[in-house]
Coordinates of C-alpha atoms and ligand atoms in Angstrom, one line a residue:
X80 CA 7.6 -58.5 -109.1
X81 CA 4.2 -60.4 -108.1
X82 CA 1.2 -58.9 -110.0
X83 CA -2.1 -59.3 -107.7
X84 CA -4.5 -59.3 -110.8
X85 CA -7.9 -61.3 -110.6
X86 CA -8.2 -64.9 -112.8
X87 CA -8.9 -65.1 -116.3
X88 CA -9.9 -67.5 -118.2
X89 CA -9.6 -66.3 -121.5
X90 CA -11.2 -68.2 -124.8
X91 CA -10.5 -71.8 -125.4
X92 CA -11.5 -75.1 -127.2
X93 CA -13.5 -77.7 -125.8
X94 CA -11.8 -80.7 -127.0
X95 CA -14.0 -83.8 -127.5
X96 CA -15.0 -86.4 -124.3
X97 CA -13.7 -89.1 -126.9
X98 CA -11.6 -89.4 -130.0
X99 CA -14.3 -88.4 -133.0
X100 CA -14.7 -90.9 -135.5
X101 CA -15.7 -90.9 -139.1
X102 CA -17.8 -87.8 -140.6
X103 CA -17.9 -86.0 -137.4
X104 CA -14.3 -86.2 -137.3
X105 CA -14.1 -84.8 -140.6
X106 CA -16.5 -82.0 -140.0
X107 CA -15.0 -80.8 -137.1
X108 CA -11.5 -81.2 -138.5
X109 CA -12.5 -79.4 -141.1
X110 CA -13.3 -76.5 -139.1
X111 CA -10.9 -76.3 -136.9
X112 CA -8.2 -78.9 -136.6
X113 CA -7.4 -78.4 -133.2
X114 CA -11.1 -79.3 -131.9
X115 CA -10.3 -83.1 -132.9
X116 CA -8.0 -82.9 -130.4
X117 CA -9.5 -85.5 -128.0
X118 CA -9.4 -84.5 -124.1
X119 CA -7.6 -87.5 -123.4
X120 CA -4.7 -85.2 -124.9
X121 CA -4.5 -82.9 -122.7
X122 CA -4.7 -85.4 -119.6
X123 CA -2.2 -88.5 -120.6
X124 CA 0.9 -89.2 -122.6
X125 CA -0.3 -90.5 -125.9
X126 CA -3.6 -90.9 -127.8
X127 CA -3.6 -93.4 -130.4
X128 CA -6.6 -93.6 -133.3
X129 CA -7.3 -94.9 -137.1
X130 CA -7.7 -92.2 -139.7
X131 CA -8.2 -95.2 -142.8
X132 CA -5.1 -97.2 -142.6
X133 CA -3.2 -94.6 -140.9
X134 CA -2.3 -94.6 -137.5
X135 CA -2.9 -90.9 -135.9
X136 CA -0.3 -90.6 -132.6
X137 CA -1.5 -87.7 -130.7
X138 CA 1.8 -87.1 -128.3
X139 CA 1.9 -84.9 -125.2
X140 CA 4.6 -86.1 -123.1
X141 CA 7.4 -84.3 -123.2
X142 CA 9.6 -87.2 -123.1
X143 CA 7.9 -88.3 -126.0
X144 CA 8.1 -85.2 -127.8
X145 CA 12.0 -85.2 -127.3
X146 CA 12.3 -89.0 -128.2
X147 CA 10.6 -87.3 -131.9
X148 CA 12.5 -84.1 -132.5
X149 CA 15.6 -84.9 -131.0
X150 CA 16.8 -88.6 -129.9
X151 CA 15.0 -90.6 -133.0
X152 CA 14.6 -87.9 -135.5
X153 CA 15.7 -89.1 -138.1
X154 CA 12.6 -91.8 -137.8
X155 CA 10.0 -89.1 -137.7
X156 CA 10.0 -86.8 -141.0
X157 CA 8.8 -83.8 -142.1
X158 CA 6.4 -85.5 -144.7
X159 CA 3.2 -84.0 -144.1
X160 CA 4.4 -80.6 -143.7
X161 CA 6.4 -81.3 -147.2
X162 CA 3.4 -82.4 -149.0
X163 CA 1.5 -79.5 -147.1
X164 CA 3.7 -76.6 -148.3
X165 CA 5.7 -77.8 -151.4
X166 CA 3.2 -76.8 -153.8
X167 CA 4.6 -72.6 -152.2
X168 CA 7.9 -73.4 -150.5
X169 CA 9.5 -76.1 -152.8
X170 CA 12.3 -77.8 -151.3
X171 CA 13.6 -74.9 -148.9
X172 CA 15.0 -74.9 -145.8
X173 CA 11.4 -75.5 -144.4
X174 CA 10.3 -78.1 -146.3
X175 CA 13.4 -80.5 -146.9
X176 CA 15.5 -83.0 -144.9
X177 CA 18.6 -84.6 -143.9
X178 CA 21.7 -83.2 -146.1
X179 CA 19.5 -80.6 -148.0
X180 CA 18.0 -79.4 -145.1
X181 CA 21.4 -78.9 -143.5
X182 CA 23.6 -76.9 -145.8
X183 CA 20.4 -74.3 -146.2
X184 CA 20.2 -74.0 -142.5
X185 CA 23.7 -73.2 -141.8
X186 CA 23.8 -70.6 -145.0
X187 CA 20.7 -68.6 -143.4
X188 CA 22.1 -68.7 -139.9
X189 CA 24.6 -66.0 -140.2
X190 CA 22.0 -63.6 -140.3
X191 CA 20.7 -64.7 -137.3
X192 CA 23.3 -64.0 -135.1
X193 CA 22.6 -61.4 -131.9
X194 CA 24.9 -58.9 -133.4
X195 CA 23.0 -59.1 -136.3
X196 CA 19.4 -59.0 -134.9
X197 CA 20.0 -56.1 -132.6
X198 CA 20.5 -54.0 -135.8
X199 CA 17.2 -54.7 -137.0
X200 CA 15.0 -53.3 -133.5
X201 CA 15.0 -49.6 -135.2
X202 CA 12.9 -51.6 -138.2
X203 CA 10.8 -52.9 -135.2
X204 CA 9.7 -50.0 -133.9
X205 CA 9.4 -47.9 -137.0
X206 CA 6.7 -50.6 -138.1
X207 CA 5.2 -50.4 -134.9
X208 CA 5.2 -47.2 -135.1
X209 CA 3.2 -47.1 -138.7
X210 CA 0.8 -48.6 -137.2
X211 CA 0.2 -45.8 -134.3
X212 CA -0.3 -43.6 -137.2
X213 CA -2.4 -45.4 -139.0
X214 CA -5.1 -45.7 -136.3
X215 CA -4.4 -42.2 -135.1
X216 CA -5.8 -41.4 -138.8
X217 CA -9.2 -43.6 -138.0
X218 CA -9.9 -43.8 -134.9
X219 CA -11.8 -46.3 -132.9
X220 CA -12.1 -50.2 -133.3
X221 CA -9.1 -51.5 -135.3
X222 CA -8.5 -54.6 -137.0
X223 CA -5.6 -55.8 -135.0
X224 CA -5.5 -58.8 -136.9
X225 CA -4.9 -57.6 -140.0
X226 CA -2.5 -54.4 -138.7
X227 CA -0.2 -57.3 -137.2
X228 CA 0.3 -58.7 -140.1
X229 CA 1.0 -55.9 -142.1
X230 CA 3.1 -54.5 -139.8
X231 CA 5.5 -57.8 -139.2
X232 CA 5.3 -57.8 -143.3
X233 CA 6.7 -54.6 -143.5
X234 CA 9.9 -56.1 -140.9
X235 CA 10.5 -58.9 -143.1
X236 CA 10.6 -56.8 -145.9
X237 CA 12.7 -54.2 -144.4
X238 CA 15.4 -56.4 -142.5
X239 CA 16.1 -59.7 -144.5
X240 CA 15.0 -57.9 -148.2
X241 CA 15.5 -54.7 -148.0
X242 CA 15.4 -54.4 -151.5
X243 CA 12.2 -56.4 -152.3
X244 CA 9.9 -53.9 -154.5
X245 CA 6.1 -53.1 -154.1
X246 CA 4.8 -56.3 -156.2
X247 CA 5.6 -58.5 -153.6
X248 CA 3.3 -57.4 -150.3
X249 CA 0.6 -57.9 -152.6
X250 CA 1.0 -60.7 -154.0
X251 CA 2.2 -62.6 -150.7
X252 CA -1.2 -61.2 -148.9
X253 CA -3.2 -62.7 -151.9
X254 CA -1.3 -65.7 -151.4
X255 CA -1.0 -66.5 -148.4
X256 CA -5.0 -65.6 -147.5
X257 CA -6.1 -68.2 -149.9
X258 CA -3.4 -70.6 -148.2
X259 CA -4.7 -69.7 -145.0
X260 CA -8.8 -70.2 -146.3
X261 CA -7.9 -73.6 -147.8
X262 CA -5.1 -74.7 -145.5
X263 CA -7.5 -76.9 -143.2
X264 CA -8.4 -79.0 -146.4
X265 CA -4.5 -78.9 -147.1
X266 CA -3.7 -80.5 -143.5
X267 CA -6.6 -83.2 -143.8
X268 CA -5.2 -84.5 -146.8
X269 CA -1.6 -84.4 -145.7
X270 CA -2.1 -85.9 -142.4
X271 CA -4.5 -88.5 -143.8
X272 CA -2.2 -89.3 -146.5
X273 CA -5.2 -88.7 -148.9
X274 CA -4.3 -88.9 -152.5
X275 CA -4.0 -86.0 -154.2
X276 CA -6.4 -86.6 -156.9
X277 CA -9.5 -86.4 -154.8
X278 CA -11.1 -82.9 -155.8
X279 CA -9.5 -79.7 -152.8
X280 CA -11.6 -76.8 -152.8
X281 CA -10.0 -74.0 -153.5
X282 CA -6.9 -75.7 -155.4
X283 CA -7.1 -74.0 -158.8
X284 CA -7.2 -70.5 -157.4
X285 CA -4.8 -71.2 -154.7
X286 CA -2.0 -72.7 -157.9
X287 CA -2.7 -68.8 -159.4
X288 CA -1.6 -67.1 -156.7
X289 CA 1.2 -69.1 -155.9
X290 CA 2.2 -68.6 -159.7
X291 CA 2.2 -65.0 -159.2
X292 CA 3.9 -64.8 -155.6
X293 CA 7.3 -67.0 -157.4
X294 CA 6.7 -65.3 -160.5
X295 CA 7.2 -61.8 -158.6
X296 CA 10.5 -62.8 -156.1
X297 CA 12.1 -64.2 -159.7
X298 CA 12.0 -61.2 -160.8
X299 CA 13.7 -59.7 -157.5
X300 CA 16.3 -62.1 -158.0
X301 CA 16.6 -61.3 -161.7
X302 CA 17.0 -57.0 -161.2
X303 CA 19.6 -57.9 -158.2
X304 CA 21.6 -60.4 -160.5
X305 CA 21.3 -57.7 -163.2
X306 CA 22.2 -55.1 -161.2
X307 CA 25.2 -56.2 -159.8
X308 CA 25.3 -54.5 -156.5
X309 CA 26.2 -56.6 -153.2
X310 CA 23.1 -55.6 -150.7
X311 CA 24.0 -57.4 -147.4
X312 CA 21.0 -59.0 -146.8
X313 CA 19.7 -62.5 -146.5
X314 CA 19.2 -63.2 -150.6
X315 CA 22.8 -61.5 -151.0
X316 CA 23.9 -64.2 -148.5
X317 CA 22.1 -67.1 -149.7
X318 CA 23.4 -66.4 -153.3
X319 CA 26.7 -66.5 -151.9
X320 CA 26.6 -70.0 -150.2
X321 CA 28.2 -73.1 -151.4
X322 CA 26.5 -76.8 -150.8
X323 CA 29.5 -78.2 -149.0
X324 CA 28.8 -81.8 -150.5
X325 CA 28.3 -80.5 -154.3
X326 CA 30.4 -77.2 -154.0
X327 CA 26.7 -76.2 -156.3
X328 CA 25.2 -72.4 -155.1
X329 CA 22.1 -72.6 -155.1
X330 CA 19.9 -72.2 -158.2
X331 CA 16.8 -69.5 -158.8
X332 CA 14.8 -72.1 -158.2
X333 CA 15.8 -72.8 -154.9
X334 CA 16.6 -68.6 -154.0
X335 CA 12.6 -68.3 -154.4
X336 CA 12.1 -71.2 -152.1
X337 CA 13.8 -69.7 -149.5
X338 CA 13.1 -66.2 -149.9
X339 CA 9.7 -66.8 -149.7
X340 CA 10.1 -69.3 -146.7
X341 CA 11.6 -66.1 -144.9
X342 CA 8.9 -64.0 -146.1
X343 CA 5.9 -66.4 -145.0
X344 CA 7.3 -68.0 -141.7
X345 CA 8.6 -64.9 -140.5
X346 CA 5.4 -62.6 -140.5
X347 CA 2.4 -64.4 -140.1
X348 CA 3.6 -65.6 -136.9
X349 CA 5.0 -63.2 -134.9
X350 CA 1.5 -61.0 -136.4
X351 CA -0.5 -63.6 -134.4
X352 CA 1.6 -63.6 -131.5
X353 CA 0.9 -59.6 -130.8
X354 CA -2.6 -59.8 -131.9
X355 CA -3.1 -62.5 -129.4
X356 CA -1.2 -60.7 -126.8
X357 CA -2.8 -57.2 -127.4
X358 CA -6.2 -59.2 -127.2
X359 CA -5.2 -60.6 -123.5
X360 CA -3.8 -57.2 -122.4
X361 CA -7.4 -55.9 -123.3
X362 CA -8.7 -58.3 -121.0
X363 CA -6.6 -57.8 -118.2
X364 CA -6.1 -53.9 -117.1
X365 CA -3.6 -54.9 -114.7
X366 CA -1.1 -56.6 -116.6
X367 CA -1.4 -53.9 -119.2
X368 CA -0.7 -51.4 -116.4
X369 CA 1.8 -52.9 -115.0
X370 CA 3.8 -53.5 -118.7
X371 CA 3.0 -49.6 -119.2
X372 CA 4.8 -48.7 -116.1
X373 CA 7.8 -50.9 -116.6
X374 CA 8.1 -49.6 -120.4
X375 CA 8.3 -45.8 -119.2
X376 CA 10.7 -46.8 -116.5
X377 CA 12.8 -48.7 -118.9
X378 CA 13.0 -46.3 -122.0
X379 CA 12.8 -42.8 -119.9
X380 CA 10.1 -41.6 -122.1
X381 CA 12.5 -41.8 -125.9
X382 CA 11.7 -44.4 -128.3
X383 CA 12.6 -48.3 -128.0
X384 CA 15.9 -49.5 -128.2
X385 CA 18.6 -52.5 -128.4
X386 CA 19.8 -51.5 -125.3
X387 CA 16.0 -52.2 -123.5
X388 CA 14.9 -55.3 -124.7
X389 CA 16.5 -57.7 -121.9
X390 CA 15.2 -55.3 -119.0
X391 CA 11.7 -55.2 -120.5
X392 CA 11.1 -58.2 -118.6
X393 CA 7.4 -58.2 -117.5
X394 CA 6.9 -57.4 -121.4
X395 CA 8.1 -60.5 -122.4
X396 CA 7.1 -62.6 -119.6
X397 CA 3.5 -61.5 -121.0
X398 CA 4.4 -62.5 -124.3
X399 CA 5.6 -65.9 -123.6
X400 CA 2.6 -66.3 -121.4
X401 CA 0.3 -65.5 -124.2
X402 CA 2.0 -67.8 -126.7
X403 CA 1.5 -70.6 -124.2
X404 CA -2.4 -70.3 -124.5
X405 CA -2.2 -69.2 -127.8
X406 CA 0.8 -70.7 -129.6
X407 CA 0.9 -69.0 -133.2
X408 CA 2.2 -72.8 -134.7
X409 CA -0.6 -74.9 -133.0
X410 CA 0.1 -77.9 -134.4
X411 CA 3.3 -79.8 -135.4
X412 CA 3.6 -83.1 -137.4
X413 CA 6.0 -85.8 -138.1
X414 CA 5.7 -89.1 -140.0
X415 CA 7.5 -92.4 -139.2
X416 CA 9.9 -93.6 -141.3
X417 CA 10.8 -97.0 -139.2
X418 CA 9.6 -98.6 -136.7
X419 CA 10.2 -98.0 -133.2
X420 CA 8.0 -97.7 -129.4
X421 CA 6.7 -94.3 -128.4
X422 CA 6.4 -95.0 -124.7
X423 CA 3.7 -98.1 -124.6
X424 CA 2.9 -97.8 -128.6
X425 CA 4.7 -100.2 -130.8
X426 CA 5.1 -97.7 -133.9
X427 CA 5.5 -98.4 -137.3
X428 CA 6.6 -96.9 -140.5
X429 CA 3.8 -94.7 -141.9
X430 CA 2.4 -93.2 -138.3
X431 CA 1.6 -90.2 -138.5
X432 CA 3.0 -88.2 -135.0
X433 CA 0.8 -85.3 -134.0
X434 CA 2.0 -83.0 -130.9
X435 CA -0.7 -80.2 -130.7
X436 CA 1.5 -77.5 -128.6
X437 CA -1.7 -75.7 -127.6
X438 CA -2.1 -79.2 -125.8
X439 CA 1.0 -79.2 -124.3
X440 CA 0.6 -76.1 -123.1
X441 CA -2.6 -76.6 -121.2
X442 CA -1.8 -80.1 -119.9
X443 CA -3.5 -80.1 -116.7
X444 CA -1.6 -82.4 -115.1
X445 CA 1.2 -80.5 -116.4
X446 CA 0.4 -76.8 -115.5
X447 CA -1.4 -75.2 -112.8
X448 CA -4.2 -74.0 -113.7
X449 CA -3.6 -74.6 -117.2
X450 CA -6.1 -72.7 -119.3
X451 CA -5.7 -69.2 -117.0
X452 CA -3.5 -66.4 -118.0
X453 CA -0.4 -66.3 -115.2
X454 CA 2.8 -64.5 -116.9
X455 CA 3.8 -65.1 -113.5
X456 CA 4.6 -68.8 -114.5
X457 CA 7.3 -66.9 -116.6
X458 CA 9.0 -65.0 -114.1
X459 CA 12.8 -66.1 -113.7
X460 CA 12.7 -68.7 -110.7
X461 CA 9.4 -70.4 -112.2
X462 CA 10.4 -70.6 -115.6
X463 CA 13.6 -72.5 -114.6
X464 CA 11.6 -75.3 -113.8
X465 CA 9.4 -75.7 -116.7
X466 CA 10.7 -78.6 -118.5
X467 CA 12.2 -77.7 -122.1
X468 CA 10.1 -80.3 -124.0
X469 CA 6.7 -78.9 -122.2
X470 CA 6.9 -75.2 -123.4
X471 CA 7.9 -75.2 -127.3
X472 CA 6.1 -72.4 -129.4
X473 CA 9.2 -72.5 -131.4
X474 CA 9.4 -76.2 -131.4
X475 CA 12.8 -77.9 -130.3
X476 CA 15.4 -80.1 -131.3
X477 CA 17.7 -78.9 -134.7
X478 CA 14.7 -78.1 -136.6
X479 CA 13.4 -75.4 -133.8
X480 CA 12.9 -72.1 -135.4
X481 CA 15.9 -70.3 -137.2
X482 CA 14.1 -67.0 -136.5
X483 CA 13.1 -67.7 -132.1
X484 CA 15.9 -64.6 -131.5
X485 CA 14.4 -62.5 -134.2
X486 CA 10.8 -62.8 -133.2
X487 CA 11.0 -62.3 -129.5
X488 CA 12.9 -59.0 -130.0
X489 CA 10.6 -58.1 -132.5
X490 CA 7.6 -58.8 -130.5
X491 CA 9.2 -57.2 -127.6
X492 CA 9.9 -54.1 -129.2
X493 CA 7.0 -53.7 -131.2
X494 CA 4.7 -54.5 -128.5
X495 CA 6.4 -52.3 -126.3
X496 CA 6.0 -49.4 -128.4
X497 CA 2.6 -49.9 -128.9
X498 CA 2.1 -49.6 -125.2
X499 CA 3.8 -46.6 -124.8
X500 CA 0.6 -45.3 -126.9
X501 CA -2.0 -47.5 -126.9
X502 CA -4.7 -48.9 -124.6
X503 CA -6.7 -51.4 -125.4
X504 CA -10.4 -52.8 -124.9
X505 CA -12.2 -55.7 -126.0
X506 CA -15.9 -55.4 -128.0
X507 CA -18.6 -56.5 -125.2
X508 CA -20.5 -59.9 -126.3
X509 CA -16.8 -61.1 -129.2
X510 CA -15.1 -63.5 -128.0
X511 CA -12.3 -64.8 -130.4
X512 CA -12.1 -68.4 -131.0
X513 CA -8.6 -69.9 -131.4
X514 CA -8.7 -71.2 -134.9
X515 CA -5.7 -73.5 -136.2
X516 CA -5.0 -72.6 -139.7
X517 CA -1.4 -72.6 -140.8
X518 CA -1.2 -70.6 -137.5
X519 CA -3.4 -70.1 -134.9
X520 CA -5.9 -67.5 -136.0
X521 CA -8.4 -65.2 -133.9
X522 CA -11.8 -66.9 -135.6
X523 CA -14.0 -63.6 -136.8
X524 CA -10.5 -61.3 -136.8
X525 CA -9.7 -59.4 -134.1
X526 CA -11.6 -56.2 -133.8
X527 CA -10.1 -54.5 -130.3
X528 CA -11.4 -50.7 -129.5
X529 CA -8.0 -48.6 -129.6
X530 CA -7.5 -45.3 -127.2
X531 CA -4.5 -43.4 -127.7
X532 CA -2.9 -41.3 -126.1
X533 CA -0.2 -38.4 -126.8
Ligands
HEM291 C1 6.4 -65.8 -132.8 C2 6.9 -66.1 -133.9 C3 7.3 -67.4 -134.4 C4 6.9 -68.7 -134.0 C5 5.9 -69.0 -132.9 C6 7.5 -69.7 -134.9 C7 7.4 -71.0 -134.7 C8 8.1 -72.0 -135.5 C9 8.0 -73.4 -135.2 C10 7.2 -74.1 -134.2 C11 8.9 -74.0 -136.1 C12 9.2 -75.5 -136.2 C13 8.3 -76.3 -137.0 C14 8.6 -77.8 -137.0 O1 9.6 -78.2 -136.5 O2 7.7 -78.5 -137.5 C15 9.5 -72.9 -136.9 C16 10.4 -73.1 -137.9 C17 10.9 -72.1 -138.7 N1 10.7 -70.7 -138.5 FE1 9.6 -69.9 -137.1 N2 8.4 -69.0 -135.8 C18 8.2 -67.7 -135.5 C19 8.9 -66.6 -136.2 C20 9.8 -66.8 -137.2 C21 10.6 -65.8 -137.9 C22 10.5 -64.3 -137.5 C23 11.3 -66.3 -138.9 C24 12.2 -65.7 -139.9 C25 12.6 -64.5 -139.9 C26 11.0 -67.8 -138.8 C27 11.5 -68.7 -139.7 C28 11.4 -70.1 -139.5 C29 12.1 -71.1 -140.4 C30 12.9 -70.7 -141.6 C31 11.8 -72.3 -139.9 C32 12.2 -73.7 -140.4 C33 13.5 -74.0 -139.7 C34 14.1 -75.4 -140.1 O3 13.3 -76.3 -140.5 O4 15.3 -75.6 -139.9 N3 10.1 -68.0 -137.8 N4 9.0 -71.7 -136.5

């Protein structure tokens, strides 16, 4: 179905005439890593600059892009993103390669499965459905922001760690804020290989709550060892699993590292795809209509189910449109390990590889129109034809997202039951800046007035 709505152009960055250099590269990076992003980016295959001795790559082309995560990957490592998220994640599934990386991947993936996922959509909407209340309790503007986040917390907490007690939503929202607040200063030095003597704002507060946050899931894993009783959830599993090589389960050390990879991947995410979403439905009455109509046709008037997911299809188209202009992972990195040609560029071992998927997804010699809101580029026919390596918000290649499944049918369902209550409007005179931190964040939140209906 065609939707005749009128053009919108919805916030952007203006990305630099030319690659910055020196202190203004650092300001602005600073800021906002995405507005170093030089406009050459979004036009051509690969930019090439000096940060120091490094050599910055910024990649585009999606040949390119597959030659890193897929063809030569085991050239192009996770190294930044290791030194980046260590200090929180340790050597989980996130933030470890080759062998290590493997046997961790194939222990989570079980849960995972369809079959397995489709279980969880009454947690979706129940969430979603906390949230109606809430704002039915105070109405007018809401933080939709910050209601995202809690509410895809509460789904984490509820489907993979059921059992998880009330310690831990505080001390991962402590956490992960002052993660957020200094994670610009944590991506400069990791993608310009600074050392990590050099003084980080914001480090000796930021160790604290990290402290706190692995103190409190040690202690989860200690009262379920204790306890005895088999939960069937995802620590139950991962206790279970055997490191083919070693035969070795894994140790506590390793449980927190991937319990709280699950906990911190797999909210903050999904939260910023809905806010960004809700955010572009408030700007365009049409496509919010036209979802509104297709969710009463498709769930009769009861509550969201398993069963409606795959025929909420303008829903999702929607949703995949908005994580094209607003991917909630902005930026991903790689480092080389060897030396081989990217394209023209002879590379060599210690390059850091850049491949800004909010510039991939506005390429304008990629997209039409690129920086317009069209979930019409997501309808069946014309999303055949978009080439796999340039649409990725859940990257690509054997390190693509373990939890792509999971988030769409969570975003689907929550969204949709939202609508089925909600309308939204955006404040006159705010217009949210896209912000990357660890994920792409509304800059100033993302105050939306909230009507609701019966
Ligand atoms: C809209 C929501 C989400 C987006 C846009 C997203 C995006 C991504 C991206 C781009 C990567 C690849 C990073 C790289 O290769 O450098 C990734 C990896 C990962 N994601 Fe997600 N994610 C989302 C939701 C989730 C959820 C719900 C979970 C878990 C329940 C999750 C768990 C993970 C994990 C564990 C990895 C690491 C996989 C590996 O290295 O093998 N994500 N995600």
């Amino acid at each position: 179905m065609a939707i005749a709505a009128p053009r919108l152009v919805p916030p952007r960055i203006a990305p630099p005439a030319q690659p910055l250099e020196g202190l203004a590269f650092l300001a602005r990076f600073v800021r906002n890593p995405l507005a170093v992003v030089p406009q050459a980016a979004y036009e051509g295959d690969l930019v090439a600059m000096m940060r120091g001795k490094t050599p910055i790559l910024w990649i585009t082309a999606p040949a390119l892009v597959r030659q890193v995560l897929l063809d030569e990957r085991e050239k192009f490592l996770k190294l930044a993103q290791i030194r980046l998220l260590s200090p929180l994640l340790g050597k989980g599934i996130l933030t470890s390669e080759g062998a290590d990386w493997k046997w961790q991947r194939q222990a989570a993936a079980p849960m995972f499965r369809p079959q397995e996922l489709a279980g969880f959509v009454p947690s979706f909407v129940r969430a979603a459905q906390g949230v109606l209340e809430r704002w039915r309790a105070r109405p007018g503007v809401q933080a939709v922001d910050r209601d995202m986040t809690e509410a895809t917390f509460q789904v984490i907490s509820a489907t993979l760690l059921p059992s998880a007690d009330a310690r831990m939503p505080q001390a991962v929202e402590r956490s992960t804020g002052l993660f957020q607040r200094s994670g610009a200063w944590g991506q400069l030095y990791a993608v310009a290989n600074l050392p990590k003597w050099l003084p980080q704002p914001g480090r000796l507060s930021m160790a604290r709550a990290i402290g706190t946050l692995r103190a409190a899931v040690l202690s989860l894993i200690g009262e379920r060892r204790a306890s005895g009783v088999e939960k069937d959830d995802l620590l139950h599993r991962l206790m279970r699993s055997r490191d083919p090589e070693t035969g070795q389960s894994m140790n506590d050390e390793q449980l927190v590292d991937n319990l709280l990879t699950f906990y911190l991947a797999g909210h903050e995410t999904t939260a910023k795809a809905l806010t960004w979403t809700l955010y572009l439905l408030a700007r365009s009455p049409h496509w919010a209509r036209a979802l509104r109509e297709e969710i009463a046709r498709v769930t009769g008037g009861s509550d969201v189910n398993a069963g409606h997911i795959e025929q909420l299809a303008l829903t999702q188209q929607v949703l995949k449109e908005s994580m094209r202009l607003y991917p909630p992972v902005p930026l991903m990195t790689r480092q080389a390990v060897a030396e081989t040609r990217l394209g023209e560029y002879a590379v060599r071992a210690g390059a850091s590889v850049v491949m800004p998927i909010y510039a991939i997804h506005r390429h304008a010699r990629r997209w039409e129109d690129p920086d317009a809101f069209d979930p019409g580029r997501f309808a069946p026919a014309r999303e055949a034809a978009i080439p796999r390596y340039q649409y990725m918000p859940f990257g690509a290649g054997p390190r693509i997202c373990i939890g792509m499944g999971f988030a769409m049918l969570e975003a689907t369902a929550m969204l949709a039951t939202l609508l089925r209550r909600a309308e939204f409007a955006a404040l006159p005179g705010r217009e949210p800046a896209p912000v990357a931190r660890v994920t792409l964040i509304p800059g100033g939140g993302m105050p939306l007035a909230v009507r609701l209906g019966p």
